[in-house]
Every structure is written in structure tokens, then in C-alpha cells.
Amino acid sequence: MSDGAVLHVRGRVLVGPQDVRDELWVVDGRVSFSRPLTAADVRTVTGWVLPGLVDAHCHVGLDTHGAVDAETSEKQALTDRDTGTLLIRDAGSAADTRWIDDREDLPRIIRAGRHIARTRRYIRNYAHEIEPGDLAAYVRAEARRGDGWVKLVGDWIDRERGDLAACWPGDALAEAIAAAHEEGARVTAHCFSAESLPDLLAAGIDCVEHATGLTEELIPVFAERGVAIVPTLVNIATFPGLAAGGEARFPAWAAHMRRLHERRYDTVGAAHDAGIPVFVGTDAGGSIAHGLVADEVAELVKAGLSPAEALSAASWGAREWLGRPALEEGAPADFVVYGEDPRADVRVLADPRLVVLRGRPVG
Ligand SMILES: [Zn+2]
């Protein structure tokens, strides 16, 4: 800390959902469970402590028109940070946000590079828009540019058909996902409908975003293969509005979107019950505001996760899945302190008492 005081947190340190300690110290920017010998000047904060929250589907550097400037990207990252999100899996950005890695006051970002979409089959200015013959080469390039993830647009409206349709043939997906795995990267895909999922599964996909199209037949296969989902329910809440806007030109698509929306909680609940790993993602950036991680956790509780499970999907579990530490001895001191127990009521997440990033109180 800049004033030389050692930060000490007393209360309930939630090392895991059931694993609770009663205090934590910050020593040289890292978590310690023992009082440092040199702690003369101590600042003590009390409360419930969670590891820094994770938004596993967030876009820094995007707005509805495409890439934004650094100043806007910074504001987005600060909004996430001040609501306790200290680790972001960026699910695709057209902006180069690598500079954020040099900023001690901004959240850590795990990037998926830039979205890879089929030509004219995604939001304008977001993606590399390509054809299947080039997919493997683009996936390999984004795997090298990103931080261990690649993002595909797996389905989108096909305007000729007037409905959602899969974007890629199975053989192109198999080659592309193999290329990403060779590069040590995992692959995730934006999928609203069921249609795109079998080919992605066969090709070895690691995660599916939104996943509103999961069916009774597909759920056991996802579970068996450990394919995770990031439902982004705060985004799926916008489906009825999108459907209303597209109703006149694309009535079949609009009806499809409404059906997916209506069964969203059943879909996520069934996936979770079957053992599919479910993680919190808000889909901030584009049309969704930043800083909604608490809302998404509450949505997962509505879908049937217990409060502890929904918290884990934004903290302990999500960090393990992304290969980042939580609250353990020597881990970077990234954590959030709350005035009440978030396990009793996840709405507590909306009002952090203190956010600590790299050992420093921020916000
Ligand atoms: Zn997204």
C-alpha cells in the first residue's frame, strides 16, 4: 500500500465455499495467512472475503460499432474492477488491449484474440470474417495472439434461410480446433441454436457461450466431455427485444429466439444438474453494460444453482477452470471484501466494501 500500512482483513475469508479462515494479510502484494513480522502499521478491514470475481465472457475494447479507443476501454475495465471483477476472460475484441497488462490498477485479462466469424454472419466490425477454407489458419493465428483461448462464432442468422444456422462445416471445425489445441489454446464458440453444437462437439470444442440451444440429447454429451458453458443470462434477457425488432423481416428467427429465451432457466438448470461446468459471464461490451457480474450470479441462482455454486462460477471454480489461483498462501492479493455473507444472499455482490487488486485497495 502506498502509505506503507500492511493490509489485514479479519472476518470470514472464503478460501473455498466451505473452507473459511478468519484472517488474511497482504504481504508484498500477495496473500498470507500469517501475520508478517514487520507489520508495525496495520490497516484492518472486516468482512466476508471472496477471491477477485471472474467475468468469463466480457469484451473490453468494444462497443456496438466495433473497436473503441483506449480511454473508453479503460472506463470499461474500471467499471468491471469497481464491481469486484478482477479477472476477465475477454471473449473476443477487435481492439488491441495488450497495454492493459502494464496497468497495475486494471483487471487481469485472458484474451481470446479477435472473434472469427463467417463472412457477413456477425455484428459488423467485430470479427475476422472468413470462409471455411481459411478457418484453421485464422484460428492458429488468434491462438498465438491471445492468452490461451480462441473465439468462434458458431451460429448466426442466415438471412436467406430467415433463421439461425450453423456457420461452419464439421471438417473445417475439426481442423481448426486441432490447430488451436496444437498451439496450447482452448476454443469456445458463440452458439444460440442447437444446430451448430454436434459438429462443434465432434471437433473437440472446449466451451460454448450462451448455449441456449442445449437439448436433452446434447446435455449428457457435454457433461461426459467436460465441455463448459457460459450462459450469459443477462444477455439472453435481451432476446425478446431483438425478436421484436426482427419480427417483420425474419419471423421464424424471431420465434426461435423467443423459444430459446423462454426455456433459458430450464436449459441452464438441466445443464448444471447433469454436471456441465457453468461459469459466470455477462457479455459486457457491445450492447451489454460493464459491471453486471452480480446480476449474472443472481440469474444463475434463478436457474437453479445454489448460492455457493453460483458464487463458485464467478470465483473459486472459474479461477480453477482458467488456471488462476484463488485465495491461497502466496497468491496475488486480488480479492473483494463484503459487509455481509454472499453465500446467504448473492445480491451482496453488488455492493463491495473494498476491492483489492495486486495487494492495493482500488476504486
Ligand atoms: Zn460476447
Short mmCIF file of C-alpha atoms and ligand atoms in Angstrom, two decimals:
data_model
loop_
_atom_site.label_atom_id
_atom_site.label_comp_id
_atom_site.label_asym_id
_atom_site.label_seq_id
_atom_site.Cartn_x
_atom_site.Cartn_y
_atom_site.Cartn_z
CA MET A 1 0.00 0.00 0.00
CA SER A 2 1.21 3.46 -0.85
CA ASP A 3 1.04 4.74 2.76
CA GLY A 4 3.21 1.88 4.00
CA ALA A 5 0.48 0.25 6.09
CA VAL A 6 0.02 -3.51 5.92
CA LEU A 7 -3.49 -4.55 4.91
CA HIS A 8 -5.16 -7.00 7.24
CA VAL A 9 -8.62 -8.46 6.70
CA ARG A 10 -10.50 -10.02 9.57
CA GLY A 11 -13.81 -11.84 9.41
CA ARG A 12 -14.70 -14.72 7.17
CA VAL A 13 -12.12 -15.37 4.46
CA LEU A 14 -13.85 -17.70 1.98
CA VAL A 15 -10.91 -19.72 0.73
CA GLY A 16 -13.46 -22.13 -0.74
CA PRO A 17 -17.23 -22.46 -0.39
CA GLN A 18 -16.81 -24.48 2.82
CA ASP A 19 -13.22 -23.59 3.61
CA VAL A 20 -13.24 -20.50 5.82
CA ARG A 21 -10.36 -18.79 7.62
CA ASP A 22 -10.69 -15.87 9.96
CA GLU A 23 -8.00 -13.56 8.71
CA LEU A 24 -5.76 -12.69 5.79
CA TRP A 25 -2.74 -10.43 5.38
CA VAL A 26 -1.35 -8.76 2.30
CA VAL A 27 2.43 -9.06 2.14
CA ASP A 28 4.28 -7.67 -0.90
CA GLY A 29 1.08 -7.78 -2.92
CA ARG A 30 0.42 -11.41 -2.02
CA VAL A 31 -1.95 -13.31 0.22
CA SER A 32 -0.59 -14.56 3.52
CA PHE A 33 -2.36 -16.29 6.37
CA SER A 34 0.31 -15.38 8.91
CA ARG A 35 0.90 -12.00 10.44
CA PRO A 36 4.07 -10.50 8.93
CA LEU A 37 6.88 -9.94 11.46
CA THR A 38 7.43 -6.40 10.22
CA ALA A 39 3.81 -5.28 10.45
CA ALA A 40 4.06 -2.11 12.53
CA ASP A 41 1.45 -0.01 10.79
CA VAL A 42 -1.61 -2.15 10.12
CA ARG A 43 -4.88 -1.24 8.44
CA THR A 44 -7.59 -3.73 9.38
CA VAL A 45 -10.78 -4.20 7.37
CA THR A 46 -13.54 -6.56 8.43
CA GLY A 47 -15.99 -8.55 6.36
CA TRP A 48 -16.52 -11.55 4.11
CA VAL A 49 -13.74 -12.09 1.59
CA LEU A 50 -14.04 -13.68 -1.85
CA PRO A 51 -11.29 -14.13 -4.42
CA GLY A 52 -11.48 -11.43 -7.12
CA LEU A 53 -14.56 -12.13 -9.19
CA VAL A 54 -14.29 -13.58 -12.68
CA ASP A 55 -16.31 -12.44 -15.68
CA ALA A 56 -15.69 -15.28 -18.11
CA HIS A 57 -17.45 -13.59 -21.01
CA CYS A 58 -16.66 -9.92 -21.26
CA HIS A 59 -15.41 -7.70 -24.08
CA VAL A 60 -13.04 -4.85 -23.29
CA GLY A 61 -12.44 -2.50 -26.19
CA LEU A 62 -15.78 -2.95 -27.98
CA ASP A 63 -19.00 -1.01 -28.30
CA THR A 64 -21.96 -1.55 -30.61
CA HIS A 65 -19.97 -0.22 -33.59
CA GLY A 66 -16.74 -2.16 -33.11
CA ALA A 67 -13.35 -1.29 -31.60
CA VAL A 68 -13.19 1.70 -29.23
CA ASP A 69 -10.27 3.90 -28.15
CA ALA A 70 -8.04 3.30 -25.14
CA GLU A 71 -9.87 5.83 -22.98
CA THR A 72 -13.19 4.02 -23.47
CA SER A 73 -11.57 0.62 -22.92
CA GLU A 74 -10.09 1.93 -19.67
CA LYS A 75 -13.51 3.09 -18.47
CA GLN A 76 -14.96 -0.34 -19.23
CA ALA A 77 -12.19 -2.10 -17.33
CA LEU A 78 -12.57 0.28 -14.36
CA THR A 79 -16.32 -0.34 -14.22
CA ASP A 80 -15.70 -4.08 -14.08
CA ARG A 81 -12.99 -3.65 -11.45
CA ASP A 82 -15.07 -1.47 -9.17
CA THR A 83 -17.79 -4.11 -9.09
CA GLY A 84 -15.25 -6.72 -7.99
CA THR A 85 -14.34 -8.30 -11.34
CA LEU A 86 -10.58 -8.68 -11.20
CA LEU A 87 -10.17 -11.42 -13.80
CA ILE A 88 -11.75 -11.21 -17.23
CA ARG A 89 -11.84 -13.81 -19.95
CA ASP A 90 -12.19 -11.49 -22.92
CA ALA A 91 -14.39 -13.40 -25.34
CA GLY A 92 -13.20 -11.53 -28.42
CA SER A 93 -12.20 -7.94 -29.09
CA ALA A 94 -11.39 -6.02 -32.25
CA ALA A 95 -9.25 -3.61 -30.19
CA ASP A 96 -5.66 -4.23 -29.12
CA THR A 97 -5.91 -4.04 -25.32
CA ARG A 98 -2.49 -5.53 -24.58
CA TRP A 99 -1.47 -2.23 -22.92
CA ILE A 100 -3.84 -3.05 -20.05
CA ASP A 101 -1.38 -5.76 -18.95
CA ASP A 102 1.03 -2.97 -17.93
CA ARG A 103 -1.55 -1.24 -15.73
CA GLU A 104 -1.41 -2.37 -12.12
CA ASP A 105 -4.77 -0.72 -11.43
CA LEU A 106 -6.74 -2.58 -14.11
CA PRO A 107 -8.15 -6.13 -14.01
CA ARG A 108 -6.21 -9.05 -15.41
CA ILE A 109 -7.39 -10.14 -18.85
CA ILE A 110 -7.22 -13.55 -20.51
CA ARG A 111 -7.79 -12.83 -24.18
CA ALA A 112 -9.36 -14.90 -26.92
CA GLY A 113 -7.96 -12.63 -29.64
CA ARG A 114 -10.48 -11.39 -32.17
CA HIS A 115 -13.76 -13.18 -32.97
CA ILE A 116 -13.62 -15.44 -36.03
CA ALA A 117 -16.90 -15.41 -37.98
CA ARG A 118 -18.24 -16.49 -41.35
CA THR A 119 -18.44 -13.70 -43.93
CA ARG A 120 -21.37 -11.34 -43.20
CA ARG A 121 -22.57 -13.61 -40.41
CA TYR A 122 -21.87 -11.50 -37.31
CA ILE A 123 -22.06 -7.97 -35.90
CA ARG A 124 -20.25 -5.58 -38.27
CA ASN A 125 -16.67 -4.54 -37.44
CA TYR A 126 -16.23 -7.16 -34.73
CA ALA A 127 -14.77 -10.24 -36.33
CA HIS A 128 -12.35 -11.60 -38.86
CA GLU A 129 -14.98 -12.55 -41.44
CA ILE A 130 -13.70 -15.52 -43.42
CA GLU A 131 -14.69 -18.69 -45.28
CA PRO A 132 -14.20 -22.27 -44.03
CA GLY A 133 -11.03 -22.92 -46.08
CA ASP A 134 -9.23 -20.23 -44.06
CA LEU A 135 -10.59 -21.19 -40.65
CA ALA A 136 -7.68 -23.29 -39.37
CA ALA A 137 -5.11 -20.64 -40.35
CA TYR A 138 -7.06 -17.86 -38.62
CA VAL A 139 -7.63 -19.97 -35.52
CA ARG A 140 -3.92 -20.74 -35.31
CA ALA A 141 -3.03 -17.04 -35.66
CA GLU A 142 -5.53 -15.95 -32.97
CA ALA A 143 -4.33 -18.77 -30.69
CA ARG A 144 -0.84 -17.28 -30.91
CA ARG A 145 -2.09 -13.72 -30.36
CA GLY A 146 -4.39 -14.45 -27.43
CA ASP A 147 -3.90 -15.77 -23.92
CA GLY A 148 -4.93 -19.39 -24.36
CA TRP A 149 -8.38 -19.06 -25.90
CA VAL A 150 -9.86 -18.65 -29.38
CA LYS A 151 -13.40 -17.45 -30.04
CA LEU A 152 -15.54 -18.67 -32.94
CA VAL A 153 -18.98 -17.51 -33.96
CA GLY A 154 -20.63 -20.91 -34.24
CA ASP A 155 -24.05 -19.85 -35.42
CA TRP A 156 -25.80 -16.67 -36.54
CA ILE A 157 -28.82 -15.70 -38.55
CA ASP A 158 -28.69 -16.88 -42.16
CA ARG A 159 -30.72 -14.16 -43.85
CA GLU A 160 -31.63 -16.33 -46.83
CA ARG A 161 -32.98 -19.01 -44.57
CA GLY A 162 -34.51 -16.50 -42.18
CA ASP A 163 -33.35 -18.40 -39.10
CA LEU A 164 -30.28 -19.18 -37.02
CA ALA A 165 -27.93 -21.54 -38.83
CA ALA A 166 -24.56 -23.16 -38.16
CA CYS A 167 -21.66 -21.22 -39.65
CA TRP A 168 -19.03 -23.89 -40.29
CA PRO A 169 -18.84 -27.37 -41.80
CA GLY A 170 -17.62 -30.11 -39.46
CA ASP A 171 -14.37 -30.86 -41.27
CA ALA A 172 -13.25 -27.22 -41.14
CA LEU A 173 -14.05 -27.10 -37.41
CA ALA A 174 -12.13 -30.30 -36.72
CA GLU A 175 -9.03 -29.00 -38.47
CA ALA A 176 -9.29 -25.58 -36.80
CA ILE A 177 -9.83 -26.82 -33.26
CA ALA A 178 -6.97 -29.30 -33.67
CA ALA A 179 -4.78 -26.36 -34.73
CA ALA A 180 -5.75 -24.38 -31.61
CA HIS A 181 -5.04 -27.36 -29.36
CA GLU A 182 -1.64 -27.80 -31.02
CA GLU A 183 -0.92 -24.19 -30.07
CA GLY A 184 -1.97 -24.88 -26.49
CA ALA A 185 -5.17 -22.84 -26.75
CA ARG A 186 -8.75 -23.78 -25.90
CA VAL A 187 -11.62 -22.91 -28.21
CA THR A 188 -15.02 -21.51 -27.39
CA ALA A 189 -17.93 -20.67 -29.67
CA HIS A 190 -20.91 -18.36 -29.67
CA CYS A 191 -23.95 -20.62 -30.16
CA PHE A 192 -27.62 -19.75 -29.72
CA SER A 193 -29.23 -22.69 -31.54
CA ALA A 194 -28.87 -26.46 -31.18
CA GLU A 195 -27.87 -26.96 -34.79
CA SER A 196 -24.23 -25.89 -34.50
CA LEU A 197 -23.49 -27.94 -31.40
CA PRO A 198 -23.00 -31.54 -32.69
CA ASP A 199 -20.24 -30.57 -35.15
CA LEU A 200 -18.50 -28.45 -32.53
CA LEU A 201 -18.64 -31.33 -30.05
CA ALA A 202 -17.29 -33.77 -32.62
CA ALA A 203 -14.48 -31.33 -33.40
CA GLY A 204 -13.43 -31.16 -29.73
CA ILE A 205 -14.75 -27.74 -28.64
CA ASP A 206 -13.81 -26.79 -25.04
CA CYS A 207 -16.60 -24.35 -24.15
CA VAL A 208 -19.80 -22.91 -25.57
CA GLU A 209 -21.02 -19.34 -24.97
CA HIS A 210 -24.75 -18.69 -24.41
CA ALA A 211 -25.61 -22.37 -25.12
CA THR A 212 -29.35 -21.62 -25.24
CA GLY A 213 -29.73 -24.43 -27.79
CA LEU A 214 -28.69 -27.26 -25.46
CA THR A 215 -31.11 -30.17 -25.76
CA GLU A 216 -31.83 -33.28 -23.72
CA GLU A 217 -29.76 -35.28 -26.23
CA LEU A 218 -26.77 -32.93 -26.17
CA ILE A 219 -26.56 -32.26 -22.43
CA PRO A 220 -25.17 -35.71 -21.47
CA VAL A 221 -22.51 -35.43 -24.20
CA PHE A 222 -21.39 -32.01 -22.94
CA ALA A 223 -21.25 -33.41 -19.41
CA GLU A 224 -19.30 -36.52 -20.40
CA ARG A 225 -16.70 -34.48 -22.32
CA GLY A 226 -16.47 -31.73 -19.72
CA VAL A 227 -17.43 -29.01 -22.20
CA ALA A 228 -18.18 -25.91 -20.14
CA ILE A 229 -20.91 -23.35 -20.81
CA VAL A 230 -21.04 -19.63 -20.08
CA PRO A 231 -24.76 -18.84 -20.38
CA THR A 232 -24.63 -15.01 -20.19
CA LEU A 233 -28.22 -14.85 -18.95
CA VAL A 234 -28.11 -11.05 -18.66
CA ASN A 235 -27.57 -11.04 -22.42
CA ILE A 236 -30.21 -13.69 -23.12
CA ALA A 237 -32.69 -11.36 -21.36
CA THR A 238 -32.40 -9.13 -24.45
CA PHE A 239 -33.69 -11.85 -26.83
CA PRO A 240 -37.38 -10.77 -26.74
CA GLY A 241 -36.39 -7.22 -27.69
CA LEU A 242 -34.18 -8.48 -30.53
CA ALA A 243 -37.01 -10.77 -31.69
CA ALA A 244 -39.47 -7.86 -31.73
CA GLY A 245 -37.04 -5.81 -33.81
CA GLY A 246 -36.54 -8.58 -36.39
CA GLU A 247 -40.09 -9.92 -36.42
CA ALA A 248 -41.21 -8.30 -39.68
CA ARG A 249 -38.29 -9.49 -41.82
CA PHE A 250 -37.41 -12.75 -40.07
CA PRO A 251 -40.48 -14.19 -38.30
CA ALA A 252 -39.04 -17.72 -37.99
CA TRP A 253 -35.84 -16.38 -36.45
CA ALA A 254 -37.85 -14.19 -34.06
CA ALA A 255 -39.96 -17.16 -32.94
CA HIS A 256 -36.79 -19.25 -32.48
CA MET A 257 -35.16 -16.56 -30.32
CA ARG A 258 -38.30 -16.32 -28.16
CA ARG A 259 -38.36 -20.09 -27.61
CA LEU A 260 -34.70 -20.09 -26.58
CA HIS A 261 -35.39 -17.23 -24.18
CA GLU A 262 -38.47 -18.86 -22.64
CA ARG A 263 -36.62 -22.02 -21.68
CA ARG A 264 -33.36 -20.35 -20.65
CA TYR A 265 -33.56 -21.19 -16.93
CA ASP A 266 -34.62 -24.79 -17.65
CA THR A 267 -31.73 -25.16 -20.09
CA VAL A 268 -29.11 -23.87 -17.67
CA GLY A 269 -30.63 -25.76 -14.74
CA ALA A 270 -30.65 -29.05 -16.67
CA ALA A 271 -27.07 -28.50 -17.82
CA HIS A 272 -25.94 -27.83 -14.28
CA ASP A 273 -27.84 -30.82 -12.88
CA ALA A 274 -26.17 -33.06 -15.46
CA GLY A 275 -22.72 -31.92 -14.31
CA ILE A 276 -21.82 -29.50 -17.09
CA PRO A 277 -19.44 -26.85 -15.71
CA VAL A 278 -21.28 -23.50 -15.74
CA PHE A 279 -19.44 -20.19 -15.38
CA VAL A 280 -20.45 -16.56 -14.95
CA GLY A 281 -20.15 -14.32 -17.99
CA THR A 282 -22.03 -11.08 -18.60
CA ASP A 283 -21.22 -10.45 -22.28
CA ALA A 284 -20.37 -6.87 -21.34
CA GLY A 285 -19.20 -4.80 -24.30
CA GLY A 286 -21.22 -4.47 -27.44
CA SER A 287 -24.74 -3.76 -26.26
CA ILE A 288 -24.48 -5.01 -22.64
CA ALA A 289 -23.16 -2.67 -19.91
CA HIS A 290 -20.00 -3.49 -17.95
CA GLY A 291 -20.17 -4.20 -14.22
CA LEU A 292 -23.10 -6.66 -14.20
CA VAL A 293 -21.34 -9.64 -12.64
CA ALA A 294 -23.61 -9.58 -9.56
CA ASP A 295 -26.69 -9.69 -11.80
CA GLU A 296 -25.39 -12.72 -13.69
CA VAL A 297 -24.66 -14.59 -10.44
CA ALA A 298 -28.24 -13.87 -9.34
CA GLU A 299 -29.52 -15.15 -12.69
CA LEU A 300 -27.68 -18.45 -12.22
CA VAL A 301 -29.36 -18.82 -8.82
CA LYS A 302 -32.71 -18.32 -10.59
CA ALA A 303 -31.72 -21.09 -13.00
CA GLY A 304 -31.24 -23.49 -10.08
CA LEU A 305 -27.62 -23.22 -8.91
CA SER A 306 -27.25 -22.91 -5.15
CA PRO A 307 -25.83 -19.56 -3.98
CA ALA A 308 -22.49 -21.26 -3.22
CA GLU A 309 -22.42 -22.86 -6.69
CA ALA A 310 -23.26 -19.58 -8.40
CA LEU A 311 -20.55 -17.80 -6.39
CA SER A 312 -18.08 -20.50 -7.37
CA ALA A 313 -18.99 -19.97 -11.02
CA ALA A 314 -17.70 -16.41 -10.57
CA SER A 315 -14.80 -17.11 -8.21
CA TRP A 316 -13.21 -20.35 -6.94
CA GLY A 317 -14.47 -22.60 -9.73
CA ALA A 318 -13.94 -20.08 -12.52
CA ARG A 319 -10.39 -19.37 -11.37
CA GLU A 320 -9.53 -23.06 -11.31
CA TRP A 321 -11.02 -23.51 -14.78
CA LEU A 322 -8.94 -20.61 -16.11
CA GLY A 323 -5.78 -21.78 -14.34
CA ARG A 324 -5.55 -18.84 -11.95
CA PRO A 325 -5.17 -19.05 -8.16
CA ALA A 326 -7.87 -18.01 -5.69
CA LEU A 327 -7.10 -17.22 -2.03
CA GLU A 328 -4.08 -19.32 -1.22
CA GLU A 329 -0.81 -18.60 0.55
CA GLY A 330 1.43 -16.61 -1.81
CA ALA A 331 -1.25 -15.99 -4.46
CA PRO A 332 -1.53 -12.45 -5.84
CA ALA A 333 -3.75 -10.48 -3.44
CA ASP A 334 -6.77 -9.99 -5.69
CA PHE A 335 -9.90 -10.13 -3.55
CA VAL A 336 -13.14 -8.42 -2.61
CA VAL A 337 -14.50 -7.70 0.86
CA TYR A 338 -18.25 -7.58 1.53
CA GLY A 339 -20.21 -6.34 4.53
CA GLU A 340 -22.41 -9.45 4.62
CA ASP A 341 -22.19 -13.12 3.73
CA PRO A 342 -22.59 -13.55 -0.05
CA ARG A 343 -23.40 -17.25 0.49
CA ALA A 344 -26.56 -16.21 2.32
CA ASP A 345 -27.64 -13.78 -0.39
CA VAL A 346 -25.70 -13.33 -3.63
CA ARG A 347 -27.12 -9.82 -4.07
CA VAL A 348 -24.44 -8.77 -1.57
CA LEU A 349 -22.01 -8.92 -4.54
CA ALA A 350 -23.49 -5.72 -5.94
CA ASP A 351 -22.07 -3.69 -3.06
CA PRO A 352 -18.43 -4.49 -2.29
CA ARG A 353 -16.95 -2.86 0.82
CA LEU A 354 -13.39 -3.00 -0.51
CA VAL A 355 -11.78 -4.19 -3.75
CA VAL A 356 -8.10 -5.18 -3.55
CA LEU A 357 -6.11 -5.72 -6.74
CA ARG A 358 -2.44 -6.76 -6.70
CA GLY A 359 -2.44 -6.04 -2.99
CA ARG A 360 -3.73 -2.47 -3.30
CA PRO A 361 -7.17 -1.16 -2.40
CA VAL A 362 -8.67 0.29 -5.59
CA GLY A 363 -11.82 2.12 -6.61
ZN ZN B 1 -19.87 -11.82 -26.39
#
